[in-house]
PDB file of C-alpha atoms and ligand atoms in Angstrom:
ATOM      1  CA  MET A 772     -27.584  11.096  55.296  1.00 79.00           C
ATOM      2  CA  ILE A 773     -23.796  10.635  55.220  1.00 85.00           C
ATOM      3  CA  ASN A 774     -23.647  11.184  58.995  1.00 91.00           C
ATOM      4  CA  ASP A 775     -25.748   8.050  59.473  1.00 95.00           C
ATOM      5  CA  ILE A 776     -23.219   5.841  57.658  1.00 96.00           C
ATOM      6  CA  LYS A 777     -20.911   3.705  59.759  1.00 97.00           C
ATOM      7  CA  GLU A 778     -18.693   2.276  57.021  1.00 97.00           C
ATOM      8  CA  ILE A 779     -18.651   1.817  53.254  1.00 98.00           C
ATOM      9  CA  ILE A 780     -18.669  -1.955  52.756  1.00 98.00           C
ATOM     10  CA  PHE A 781     -18.675  -2.159  48.937  1.00 98.00           C
ATOM     11  CA  SER A 782     -17.582   0.798  46.827  1.00 98.00           C
ATOM     12  CA  GLU A 783     -19.135   1.913  43.556  1.00 98.00           C
ATOM     13  CA  GLU A 784     -16.153   0.478  41.652  1.00 98.00           C
ATOM     14  CA  GLN A 785     -16.321  -2.895  43.417  1.00 98.00           C
ATOM     15  CA  ILE A 786     -20.055  -3.173  42.770  1.00 98.00           C
ATOM     16  CA  LYS A 787     -19.695  -2.215  39.128  1.00 98.00           C
ATOM     17  CA  ARG A 788     -17.033  -4.847  38.533  1.00 98.00           C
ATOM     18  CA  ARG A 789     -18.913  -7.603  40.328  1.00 98.00           C
ATOM     19  CA  VAL A 790     -22.259  -6.856  38.634  1.00 98.00           C
ATOM     20  CA  LYS A 791     -20.533  -7.081  35.267  1.00 98.00           C
ATOM     21  CA  GLU A 792     -19.053 -10.467  36.196  1.00 98.00           C
ATOM     22  CA  LEU A 793     -22.479 -11.760  37.238  1.00 98.00           C
ATOM     23  CA  ALA A 794     -23.985 -10.620  33.929  1.00 98.00           C
ATOM     24  CA  GLU A 795     -21.185 -12.293  31.999  1.00 98.00           C
ATOM     25  CA  GLN A 796     -21.822 -15.562  33.826  1.00 98.00           C
ATOM     26  CA  ILE A 797     -25.552 -15.305  33.035  1.00 98.00           C
ATOM     27  CA  ASN A 798     -24.731 -14.577  29.376  1.00 98.00           C
ATOM     28  CA  LEU A 799     -22.682 -17.784  29.220  1.00 98.00           C
ATOM     29  CA  ASP A 800     -25.163 -19.954  31.136  1.00 98.00           C
ATOM     30  CA  TYR A 801     -28.191 -18.802  29.104  1.00 98.00           C
ATOM     31  CA  ALA A 802     -26.549 -18.575  25.685  1.00 98.00           C
ATOM     32  CA  GLY A 803     -29.175 -19.303  23.023  1.00 97.00           C
ATOM     33  CA  LYS A 804     -32.028 -18.942  25.543  1.00 98.00           C
ATOM     34  CA  SER A 805     -34.412 -16.085  26.315  1.00 98.00           C
ATOM     35  CA  PRO A 806     -34.685 -15.906  30.090  1.00 98.00           C
ATOM     36  CA  LEU A 807     -37.436 -14.141  31.974  1.00 98.00           C
ATOM     37  CA  LEU A 808     -35.826 -11.827  34.510  1.00 98.00           C
ATOM     38  CA  ILE A 809     -38.025 -11.042  37.502  1.00 97.00           C
ATOM     39  CA  GLY A 810     -36.890  -8.276  39.844  1.00 96.00           C
ATOM     40  CA  ILE A 811     -38.160  -8.170  43.411  1.00 94.00           C
ATOM     41  CA  LEU A 812     -39.051  -4.577  44.198  1.00 93.00           C
ATOM     42  CA  LYS A 813     -38.149  -2.312  45.572  1.00 93.00           C
ATOM     43  CA  GLY A 814     -34.640  -3.106  46.797  1.00 95.00           C
ATOM     44  CA  CYS A 815     -33.407  -4.592  43.522  1.00 97.00           C
ATOM     45  CA  PHE A 816     -34.108  -1.592  41.310  1.00 97.00           C
ATOM     46  CA  ILE A 817     -30.558  -0.279  40.915  1.00 98.00           C
ATOM     47  CA  PHE A 818     -28.879  -3.698  40.868  1.00 98.00           C
ATOM     48  CA  PHE A 819     -31.434  -4.912  38.341  1.00 98.00           C
ATOM     49  CA  ALA A 820     -30.978  -1.890  36.083  1.00 98.00           C
ATOM     50  CA  ASP A 821     -27.189  -2.258  36.089  1.00 98.00           C
ATOM     51  CA  LEU A 822     -27.258  -6.028  35.672  1.00 98.00           C
ATOM     52  CA  VAL A 823     -29.663  -6.138  32.728  1.00 98.00           C
ATOM     53  CA  ARG A 824     -27.649  -3.540  30.832  1.00 98.00           C
ATOM     54  CA  SER A 825     -24.757  -6.015  30.755  1.00 98.00           C
ATOM     55  CA  ILE A 826     -26.969  -8.934  29.802  1.00 98.00           C
ATOM     56  CA  ASP A 827     -26.523  -9.646  26.155  1.00 97.00           C
ATOM     57  CA  LEU A 828     -29.486 -11.976  25.600  1.00 98.00           C
ATOM     58  CA  LYS A 829     -32.981 -11.570  24.319  1.00 97.00           C
ATOM     59  CA  CYS A 830     -34.874 -11.429  27.592  1.00 97.00           C
ATOM     60  CA  GLU A 831     -38.149 -10.390  29.136  1.00 97.00           C
ATOM     61  CA  ILE A 832     -38.270  -8.148  32.198  1.00 97.00           C
ATOM     62  CA  ARG A 833     -40.889  -8.249  34.929  1.00 96.00           C
ATOM     63  CA  PHE A 834     -41.186  -7.153  38.524  1.00 94.00           C
ATOM     64  CA  ILE A 835     -42.833  -8.449  41.668  1.00 91.00           C
ATOM     65  CA  LEU A 836     -43.408  -6.238  44.707  1.00 87.00           C
ATOM     66  CA  ALA A 837     -42.573  -7.993  47.972  1.00 82.00           C
ATOM     67  CA  SER A 838     -41.742  -6.776  51.424  1.00 69.00           C
ATOM     68  CA  SER A 839     -41.397  -8.285  54.843  1.00 60.00           C
ATOM     69  CA  TYR A 840     -39.956  -5.376  56.789  1.00 52.00           C
ATOM     70  CA  GLY A 841     -42.318  -2.437  56.926  1.00 47.00           C
ATOM     71  CA  PHE A 842     -40.550   0.312  58.857  1.00 46.00           C
ATOM     72  CA  SER A 843     -38.191  -1.770  60.951  1.00 47.00           C
ATOM     73  CA  SER A 844     -34.837  -3.469  60.511  1.00 50.00           C
ATOM     74  CA  ILE A 845     -36.047  -6.927  61.538  1.00 49.00           C
ATOM     75  CA  SER A 846     -37.974  -9.203  59.211  1.00 52.00           C
ATOM     76  CA  THR A 847     -41.560  -9.749  60.311  1.00 51.00           C
ATOM     77  CA  GLY A 848     -41.414 -13.252  58.905  1.00 56.00           C
ATOM     78  CA  ASN A 849     -44.586 -12.433  57.067  1.00 60.00           C
ATOM     79  CA  VAL A 850     -43.853 -11.717  53.444  1.00 62.00           C
ATOM     80  CA  LYS A 851     -46.255  -9.421  51.683  1.00 62.00           C
ATOM     81  CA  VAL A 852     -46.333 -10.021  47.966  1.00 62.00           C
ATOM     82  CA  GLY A 853     -47.877  -6.980  46.362  1.00 53.00           C
ATOM     83  CA  THR A 854     -49.169  -8.563  43.195  1.00 51.00           C
ATOM     84  CA  GLU A 855     -50.456 -11.868  42.059  1.00 65.00           C
ATOM     85  CA  LEU A 856     -48.478 -13.045  39.079  1.00 81.00           C
ATOM     86  CA  ASP A 857     -49.972 -11.192  36.143  1.00 83.00           C
ATOM     87  CA  PHE A 858     -47.668 -12.773  33.603  1.00 91.00           C
ATOM     88  CA  GLU A 859     -47.018 -16.239  32.270  1.00 93.00           C
ATOM     89  CA  ILE A 860     -43.974 -18.154  33.508  1.00 95.00           C
ATOM     90  CA  ALA A 861     -44.904 -21.704  32.505  1.00 96.00           C
ATOM     91  CA  GLY A 862     -42.119 -23.199  30.420  1.00 97.00           C
ATOM     92  CA  ARG A 863     -39.841 -20.166  30.878  1.00 98.00           C
ATOM     93  CA  ASP A 864     -36.273 -19.995  32.127  1.00 98.00           C
ATOM     94  CA  VAL A 865     -36.794 -17.685  35.075  1.00 98.00           C
ATOM     95  CA  ILE A 866     -34.118 -15.760  36.950  1.00 98.00           C
ATOM     96  CA  LEU A 867     -35.346 -14.163  40.165  1.00 97.00           C
ATOM     97  CA  ILE A 868     -33.306 -11.079  41.042  1.00 98.00           C
ATOM     98  CA  GLU A 869     -33.136  -9.763  44.601  1.00 97.00           C
ATOM     99  CA  ASP A 870     -31.029  -7.249  46.497  1.00 97.00           C
ATOM    100  CA  ILE A 871     -30.193  -9.289  49.585  1.00 97.00           C
ATOM    101  CA  LEU A 872     -30.695 -12.769  50.978  1.00 96.00           C
ATOM    102  CA  ASP A 873     -31.099 -12.614  54.736  1.00 94.00           C
ATOM    103  CA  SER A 874     -33.454 -14.986  56.601  1.00 93.00           C
ATOM    104  CA  GLY A 875     -34.458 -16.551  53.276  1.00 94.00           C
ATOM    105  CA  ILE A 876     -38.152 -16.001  54.047  1.00 90.00           C
ATOM    106  CA  THR A 877     -38.828 -13.693  51.089  1.00 89.00           C
ATOM    107  CA  LEU A 878     -37.059 -15.787  48.490  1.00 93.00           C
ATOM    108  CA  SER A 879     -38.417 -19.104  49.707  1.00 92.00           C
ATOM    109  CA  ALA A 880     -41.979 -17.718  49.599  1.00 88.00           C
ATOM    110  CA  LEU A 881     -41.475 -16.344  46.100  1.00 91.00           C
ATOM    111  CA  ARG A 882     -39.748 -19.489  44.920  1.00 93.00           C
ATOM    112  CA  LYS A 883     -42.752 -21.518  46.068  1.00 89.00           C
ATOM    113  CA  LEU A 884     -45.147 -19.140  44.298  1.00 88.00           C
ATOM    114  CA  LEU A 885     -43.177 -19.291  41.057  1.00 92.00           C
ATOM    115  CA  LEU A 886     -42.637 -23.058  41.086  1.00 93.00           C
ATOM    116  CA  ARG A 887     -46.402 -23.542  41.345  1.00 90.00           C
ATOM    117  CA  ASN A 888     -46.571 -21.962  37.898  1.00 92.00           C
ATOM    118  CA  GLU A 889     -44.209 -24.543  36.378  1.00 96.00           C
ATOM    119  CA  PRO A 890     -41.297 -22.632  34.901  1.00 98.00           C
ATOM    120  CA  GLU A 891     -38.849 -24.633  32.784  1.00 98.00           C
ATOM    121  CA  SER A 892     -36.098 -23.586  35.212  1.00 98.00           C
ATOM    122  CA  LEU A 893     -35.712 -21.208  38.131  1.00 98.00           C
ATOM    123  CA  ARG A 894     -32.507 -19.637  39.385  1.00 98.00           C
ATOM    124  CA  ILE A 895     -31.881 -16.997  42.007  1.00 98.00           C
ATOM    125  CA  CYS A 896     -29.509 -14.054  41.610  1.00 98.00           C
ATOM    126  CA  VAL A 897     -28.761 -11.841  44.610  1.00 98.00           C
ATOM    127  CA  LEU A 898     -26.324  -9.020  45.095  1.00 98.00           C
ATOM    128  CA  LEU A 899     -25.718  -9.620  48.819  1.00 98.00           C
ATOM    129  CA  ASP A 900     -25.939 -12.588  51.150  1.00 98.00           C
ATOM    130  CA  LYS A 901     -25.869 -12.770  54.958  1.00 97.00           C
ATOM    131  CA  PRO A 902     -25.589 -16.563  55.289  1.00 96.00           C
ATOM    132  CA  ASP A 903     -25.405 -16.593  59.097  1.00 95.00           C
ATOM    133  CA  ARG A 904     -28.934 -15.186  59.352  1.00 95.00           C
ATOM    134  CA  ARG A 905     -30.657 -17.858  57.353  1.00 95.00           C
ATOM    135  CA  GLN A 906     -33.859 -19.325  58.865  1.00 95.00           C
ATOM    136  CA  ILE A 907     -35.021 -21.163  55.756  1.00 94.00           C
ATOM    137  CA  PRO A 908     -32.482 -22.830  53.473  1.00 95.00           C
ATOM    138  CA  VAL A 909     -32.183 -20.896  50.208  1.00 95.00           C
ATOM    139  CA  ASP A 910     -29.044 -20.653  48.109  1.00 94.00           C
ATOM    140  CA  ALA A 911     -28.319 -18.115  45.420  1.00 98.00           C
ATOM    141  CA  ASP A 912     -27.222 -19.449  42.034  1.00 98.00           C
ATOM    142  CA  TYR A 913     -25.580 -16.098  41.322  1.00 98.00           C
ATOM    143  CA  LEU A 914     -24.173 -14.108  44.229  1.00 98.00           C
ATOM    144  CA  GLY A 915     -22.484 -10.719  44.239  1.00 98.00           C
ATOM    145  CA  PHE A 916     -20.971 -10.566  47.710  1.00 98.00           C
ATOM    146  CA  VAL A 917     -21.245 -12.138  51.127  1.00 98.00           C
ATOM    147  CA  CYS A 918     -21.704  -9.213  53.500  1.00 96.00           C
ATOM    148  CA  PRO A 919     -21.295  -8.743  57.236  1.00 94.00           C
ATOM    149  CA  ASP A 920     -24.270  -9.297  59.517  1.00 94.00           C
ATOM    150  CA  GLU A 921     -25.068  -5.613  59.851  1.00 94.00           C
ATOM    151  CA  PHE A 922     -27.849  -3.549  58.339  1.00 94.00           C
ATOM    152  CA  MET A 923     -26.840  -2.571  54.796  1.00 96.00           C
ATOM    153  CA  VAL A 924     -28.121   0.454  52.894  1.00 97.00           C
ATOM    154  CA  GLY A 925     -27.472   2.049  49.533  1.00 98.00           C
ATOM    155  CA  TYR A 926     -27.445   0.909  45.900  1.00 98.00           C
ATOM    156  CA  GLY A 927     -31.200   0.289  46.203  1.00 98.00           C
ATOM    157  CA  LEU A 928     -31.265  -1.061  49.758  1.00 97.00           C
ATOM    158  CA  ASP A 929     -33.202   0.989  52.258  1.00 96.00           C
ATOM    159  CA  TYR A 930     -33.769   1.578  55.881  1.00 95.00           C
ATOM    160  CA  ALA A 931     -37.358   2.888  56.356  1.00 93.00           C
ATOM    161  CA  GLU A 932     -37.385   3.813  52.639  1.00 94.00           C
ATOM    162  CA  GLY A 933     -34.301   6.035  52.980  1.00 95.00           C
ATOM    163  CA  TYR A 934     -30.710   5.729  51.736  1.00 97.00           C
ATOM    164  CA  ARG A 935     -31.609   3.832  48.552  1.00 97.00           C
ATOM    165  CA  ASN A 936     -29.884   6.469  46.420  1.00 97.00           C
ATOM    166  CA  LEU A 937     -26.411   6.060  47.939  1.00 98.00           C
ATOM    167  CA  PRO A 938     -24.146   4.896  45.083  1.00 98.00           C
ATOM    168  CA  TYR A 939     -22.267   2.441  47.336  1.00 98.00           C
ATOM    169  CA  ILE A 940     -23.303  -0.143  49.948  1.00 98.00           C
ATOM    170  CA  ALA A 941     -22.720   0.875  53.544  1.00 98.00           C
ATOM    171  CA  SER A 942     -23.518  -0.189  57.074  1.00 97.00           C
ATOM    172  CA  LEU A 943     -25.646   2.124  59.181  1.00 95.00           C
ATOM    173  CA  LYS A 944     -24.683   3.383  62.605  1.00 93.00           C
ATOM    174  CA  PRO A 945     -26.659   1.191  65.048  1.00 89.00           C
ATOM    175  CA  GLU A 946     -28.121   4.263  66.784  1.00 91.00           C
ATOM    176  CA  VAL A 947     -29.925   5.116  63.532  1.00 91.00           C
ATOM    177  CA  TYR A 948     -32.067   1.985  63.627  1.00 84.00           C
ATOM    178  CA  SER A 949     -32.164   0.997  67.278  1.00 79.00           C
TER     179      SER A 949
HETATM  180  P1  IMP B1504     -35.284 -12.162  54.053  1.00 88.93           P
HETATM  181  O1  IMP B1504     -36.695 -12.449  53.667  1.00 88.93           O
HETATM  182  O2  IMP B1504     -35.098 -12.066  55.535  1.00 88.93           O
HETATM  183  O3  IMP B1504     -34.238 -13.030  53.374  1.00 88.93           O
HETATM  184  O4  IMP B1504     -34.982 -10.672  53.656  1.00 88.93           O
HETATM  185  C1  IMP B1504     -34.895 -10.263  52.405  1.00 88.93           C
HETATM  186  C2  IMP B1504     -35.423  -8.850  52.298  1.00 88.93           C
HETATM  187  O5  IMP B1504     -35.200  -8.094  53.487  1.00 88.93           O
HETATM  188  C3  IMP B1504     -34.687  -8.157  51.208  1.00 88.93           C
HETATM  189  O6  IMP B1504     -35.495  -8.103  50.078  1.00 88.93           O
HETATM  190  C4  IMP B1504     -34.435  -6.781  51.745  1.00 88.93           C
HETATM  191  O7  IMP B1504     -35.408  -5.907  51.251  1.00 88.93           O
HETATM  192  C5  IMP B1504     -34.596  -6.861  53.222  1.00 88.93           C
HETATM  193  N1  IMP B1504     -33.281  -6.814  53.913  1.00 88.93           N
HETATM  194  C6  IMP B1504     -32.653  -7.823  54.553  1.00 88.93           C
HETATM  195  N2  IMP B1504     -31.486  -7.424  55.078  1.00 88.93           N
HETATM  196  C7  IMP B1504     -31.366  -6.123  54.754  1.00 88.93           C
HETATM  197  C8  IMP B1504     -30.349  -5.140  54.992  1.00 88.93           C
HETATM  198  O8  IMP B1504     -29.284  -5.369  55.589  1.00 88.93           O
HETATM  199  N3  IMP B1504     -30.598  -3.919  54.466  1.00 88.93           N
HETATM  200  C9  IMP B1504     -31.724  -3.602  53.776  1.00 88.93           C
HETATM  201  N4  IMP B1504     -32.695  -4.490  53.523  1.00 88.93           N
HETATM  202  C10 IMP B1504     -32.517  -5.740  54.016  1.00 88.93           C
HETATM  203 MG1   MG B1505     -36.307  -6.217  49.242  1.00 88.93          MG
END
């Protein structure tokens, strides 16, 4: 697995510090409220778990399964949402939590789905952003890091379902995915 890594982009320490800062900002912004935190599986699972443990608010936790990649490194542009919403979001302060914002296709599709259900508010929190790759305009309200336009793995992010367990975020050697 390590032989497939090109470069460590964000270290465990850097990620830990930044995730804590994001949680602190959410704690301030939602003071006195009970937000509904929705994680987009599967890529968010480690980020989500670390983030919520620094969130000091009464909150509800839910997940949505979405994927647009299948077993390739290029978005198909066709987002598969694995579940219909099986929980109530009307009137709730929703924070959508995602690993990475790339073309914007996944988050714009989910945002549309959620807004149809009339939440009180909706914000987006992502760990990584590749702004140069955007096809649909979507901005994160909470952003961990802007990352280079390379394929990132680790800390929950996968390539073909591998590498999610790396404790840092790294770029892959192009020969691994080309
Ligand atoms: P978008 O719909 O193109 O914005 O892509 C968002 C989804 O694609 C994320 O939920 C990720 O699962 C996946 N993705 C995009 N870029 C990367 C990457 O560099 N590494 C791993 N997954 C990625
Ligand atoms: Mg994902």
